[in-house]
Short mmCIF file of C-alpha atoms in Angstrom, two decimals:
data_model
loop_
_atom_site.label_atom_id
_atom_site.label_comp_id
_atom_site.label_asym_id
_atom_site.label_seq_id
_atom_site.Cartn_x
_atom_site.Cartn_y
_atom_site.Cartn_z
CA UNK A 5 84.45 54.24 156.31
CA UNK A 6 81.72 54.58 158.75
CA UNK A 7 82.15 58.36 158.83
CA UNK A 8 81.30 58.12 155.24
CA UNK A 9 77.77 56.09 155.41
CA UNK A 10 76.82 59.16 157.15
CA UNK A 11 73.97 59.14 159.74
CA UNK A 12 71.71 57.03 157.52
CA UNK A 13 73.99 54.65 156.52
CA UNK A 14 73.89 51.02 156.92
CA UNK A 15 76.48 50.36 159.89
CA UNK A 16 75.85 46.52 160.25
CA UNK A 17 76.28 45.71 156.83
CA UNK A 18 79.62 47.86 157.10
CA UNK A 19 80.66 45.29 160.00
CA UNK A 20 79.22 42.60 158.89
CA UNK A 21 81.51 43.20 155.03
CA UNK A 22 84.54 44.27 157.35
CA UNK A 23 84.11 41.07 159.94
CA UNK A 24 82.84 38.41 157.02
CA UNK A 25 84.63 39.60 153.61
CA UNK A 26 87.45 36.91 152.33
CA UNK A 27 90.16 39.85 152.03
CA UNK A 28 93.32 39.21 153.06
CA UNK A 29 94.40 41.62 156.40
CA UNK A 30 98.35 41.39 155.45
CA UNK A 31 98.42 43.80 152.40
CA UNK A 32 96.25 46.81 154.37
CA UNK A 33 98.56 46.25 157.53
CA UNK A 34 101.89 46.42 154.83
CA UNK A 35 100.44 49.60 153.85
CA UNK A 36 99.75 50.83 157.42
CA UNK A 37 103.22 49.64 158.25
CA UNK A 38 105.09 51.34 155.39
CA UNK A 39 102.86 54.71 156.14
CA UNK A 40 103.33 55.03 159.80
CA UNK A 41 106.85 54.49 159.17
CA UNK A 42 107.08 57.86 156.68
CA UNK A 43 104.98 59.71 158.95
CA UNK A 44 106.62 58.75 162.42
CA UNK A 45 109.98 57.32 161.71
CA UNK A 46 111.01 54.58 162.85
CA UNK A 47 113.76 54.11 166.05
CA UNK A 48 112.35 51.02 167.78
CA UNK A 49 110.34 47.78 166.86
CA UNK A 50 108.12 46.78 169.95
CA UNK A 51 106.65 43.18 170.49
CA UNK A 52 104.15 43.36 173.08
CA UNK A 53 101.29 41.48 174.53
CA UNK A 54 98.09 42.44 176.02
CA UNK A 55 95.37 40.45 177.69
CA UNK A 56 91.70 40.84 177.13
CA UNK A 57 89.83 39.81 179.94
CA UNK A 58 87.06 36.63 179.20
CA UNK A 59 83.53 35.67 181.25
CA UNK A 60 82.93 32.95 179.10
CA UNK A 61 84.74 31.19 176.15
CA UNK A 62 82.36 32.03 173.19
CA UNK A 63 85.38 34.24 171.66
CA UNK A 64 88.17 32.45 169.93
CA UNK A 65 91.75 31.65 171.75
CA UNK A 66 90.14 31.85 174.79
CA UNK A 67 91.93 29.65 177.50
CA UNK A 68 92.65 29.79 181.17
CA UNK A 69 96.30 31.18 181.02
CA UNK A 70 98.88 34.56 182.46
CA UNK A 71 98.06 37.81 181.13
CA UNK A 72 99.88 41.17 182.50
CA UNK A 73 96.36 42.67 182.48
CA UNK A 74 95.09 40.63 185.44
CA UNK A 75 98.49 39.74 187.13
CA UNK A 76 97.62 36.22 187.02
CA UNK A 77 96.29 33.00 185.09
CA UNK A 78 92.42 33.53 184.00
CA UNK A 79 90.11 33.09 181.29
CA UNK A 80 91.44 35.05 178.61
CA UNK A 81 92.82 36.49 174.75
CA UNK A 82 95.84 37.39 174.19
CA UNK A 83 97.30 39.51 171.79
CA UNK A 84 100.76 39.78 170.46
CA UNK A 85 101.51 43.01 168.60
CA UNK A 86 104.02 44.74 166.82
CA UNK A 87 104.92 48.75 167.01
CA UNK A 88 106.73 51.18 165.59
CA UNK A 89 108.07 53.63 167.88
CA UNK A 90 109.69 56.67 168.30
CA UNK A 91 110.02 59.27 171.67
CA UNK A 92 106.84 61.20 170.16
CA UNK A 93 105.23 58.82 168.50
CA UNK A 94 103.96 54.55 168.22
CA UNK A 95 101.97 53.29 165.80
CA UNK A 96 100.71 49.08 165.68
CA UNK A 97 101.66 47.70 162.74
CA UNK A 98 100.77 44.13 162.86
CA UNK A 99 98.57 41.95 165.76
CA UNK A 100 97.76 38.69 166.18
CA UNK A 101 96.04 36.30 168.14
CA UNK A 102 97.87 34.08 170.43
CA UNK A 103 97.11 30.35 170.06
CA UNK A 104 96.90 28.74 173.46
CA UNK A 105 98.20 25.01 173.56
CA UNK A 106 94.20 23.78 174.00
CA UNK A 107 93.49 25.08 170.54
CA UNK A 108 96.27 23.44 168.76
CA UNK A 109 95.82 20.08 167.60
CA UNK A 110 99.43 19.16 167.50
CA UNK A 111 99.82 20.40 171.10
CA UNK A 112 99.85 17.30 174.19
CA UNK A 113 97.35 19.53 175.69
CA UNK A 114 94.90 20.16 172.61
CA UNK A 115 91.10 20.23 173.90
CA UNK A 116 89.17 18.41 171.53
CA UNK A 117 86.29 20.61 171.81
CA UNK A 118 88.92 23.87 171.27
CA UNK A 119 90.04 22.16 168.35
CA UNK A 120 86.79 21.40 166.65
CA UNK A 121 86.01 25.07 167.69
CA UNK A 122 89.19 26.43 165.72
CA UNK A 123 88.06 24.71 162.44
CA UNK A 124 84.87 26.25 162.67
CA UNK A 125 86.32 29.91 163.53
CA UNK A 126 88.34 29.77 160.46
CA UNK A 127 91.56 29.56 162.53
CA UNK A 128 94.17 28.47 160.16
CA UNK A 129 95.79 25.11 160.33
CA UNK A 130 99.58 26.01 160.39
CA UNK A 131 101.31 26.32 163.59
CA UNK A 132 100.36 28.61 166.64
CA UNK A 133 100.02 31.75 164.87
CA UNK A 134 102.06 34.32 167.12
CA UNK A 135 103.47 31.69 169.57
CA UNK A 136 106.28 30.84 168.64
CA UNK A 137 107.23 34.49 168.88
CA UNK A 138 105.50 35.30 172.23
CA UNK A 139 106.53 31.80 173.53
CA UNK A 140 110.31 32.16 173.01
CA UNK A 141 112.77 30.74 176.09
CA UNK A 142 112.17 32.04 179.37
CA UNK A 143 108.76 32.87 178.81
CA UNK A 144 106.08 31.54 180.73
CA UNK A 145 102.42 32.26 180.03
CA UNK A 146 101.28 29.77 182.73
CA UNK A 147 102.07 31.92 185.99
CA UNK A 148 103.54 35.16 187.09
CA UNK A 149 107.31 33.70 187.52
CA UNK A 150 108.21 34.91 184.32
CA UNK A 151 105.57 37.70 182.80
CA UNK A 152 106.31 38.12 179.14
CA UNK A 153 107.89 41.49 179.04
CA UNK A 154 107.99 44.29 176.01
CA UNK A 155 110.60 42.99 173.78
CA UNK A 156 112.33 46.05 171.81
CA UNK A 157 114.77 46.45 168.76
CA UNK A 158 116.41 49.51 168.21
CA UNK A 159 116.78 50.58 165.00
CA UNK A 160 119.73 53.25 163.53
CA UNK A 161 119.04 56.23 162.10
CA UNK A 162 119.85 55.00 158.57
CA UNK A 163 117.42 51.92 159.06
CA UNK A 164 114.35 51.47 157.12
CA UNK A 165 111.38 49.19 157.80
CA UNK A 166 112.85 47.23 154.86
CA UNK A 167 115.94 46.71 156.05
CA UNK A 168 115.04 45.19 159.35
CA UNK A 169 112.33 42.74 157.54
CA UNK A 170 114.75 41.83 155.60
CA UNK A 171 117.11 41.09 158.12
CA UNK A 172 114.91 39.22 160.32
#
């Protein structure tokens, strides 16, 4: 899209519509998901997280907890993703943020101030977003003991992308 506006064109009101608008992310990711699956096939599924490193904790979901990225507990985001994969090829399919324990008001450990913060971020209500996926048993995101690790599904041949939805 920005390629488009051309040299001229209006780049912060192009953010500013992508970062603001009310649309709803899931049916543009379906798409993506669906595409990169014709174009790259699809022998895997890949959960994976990634930390992205925080000074300060103007950003949502940021809380002192393990990331891979550092090798330790820090100020961070984390991310918890889902790829298609192949040996040539991987594509991301669907992301989240991960809701750290101080941002949910349900949690013993909400912050009140993380809390209040949520509501005015827009953070939806229900549940921990990708938690309870990242957060399964034996994972750990409070120290290195236990480092959330690449989870992977392999997929047959004969396997589509709608097949294994619907199966999960």
């Amino acid at each position: 899209m920005a390629a488009r506006l051309g040299a001229d064109g209006n780049r912060q009101a192009l953010a500013h519509f992508v970062t603001t608008s009310p649309w709803n992310p899931a049916h543009v990711r379906a798409r993506l998901a669906w595409k990169m699956q014709d174009m790259i096939g699809l022998e895997a599924l890949i959960v994976d997280d990634t930390g992205f490193l925080k000074d300060g904790n103007a950003s949502a979901c940021v809380s002192r907890q393990y990331t891979g990225t550092a090798g330790k507990v820090t100020n961070c985001q984390v991310d918890v993703s889902l790829h298609l994969a192949t040996d040539r090829a991987s594509a991301a399919i669907d992301w989240r943020l991960f809701l750290p324990a101080s941002w949910d008001p349900a949690s013993p450990e909400a912050d009140a101030a993380k809390v209040a913060r949520r509501r005015r971020c827009g953070i939806p209500g229900r549940g921990r977003s990708c938690g309870e996926v990242a957060d399964g048993p034996g994972h750990d995101r409070r120290g290195p003991q236990s480092p959330l690790s690449p989870l992977v599904h392999s997929v047959s041949a004969a396997s589509s992308l709608a097949s294994t939805s619907a199966a999960a």
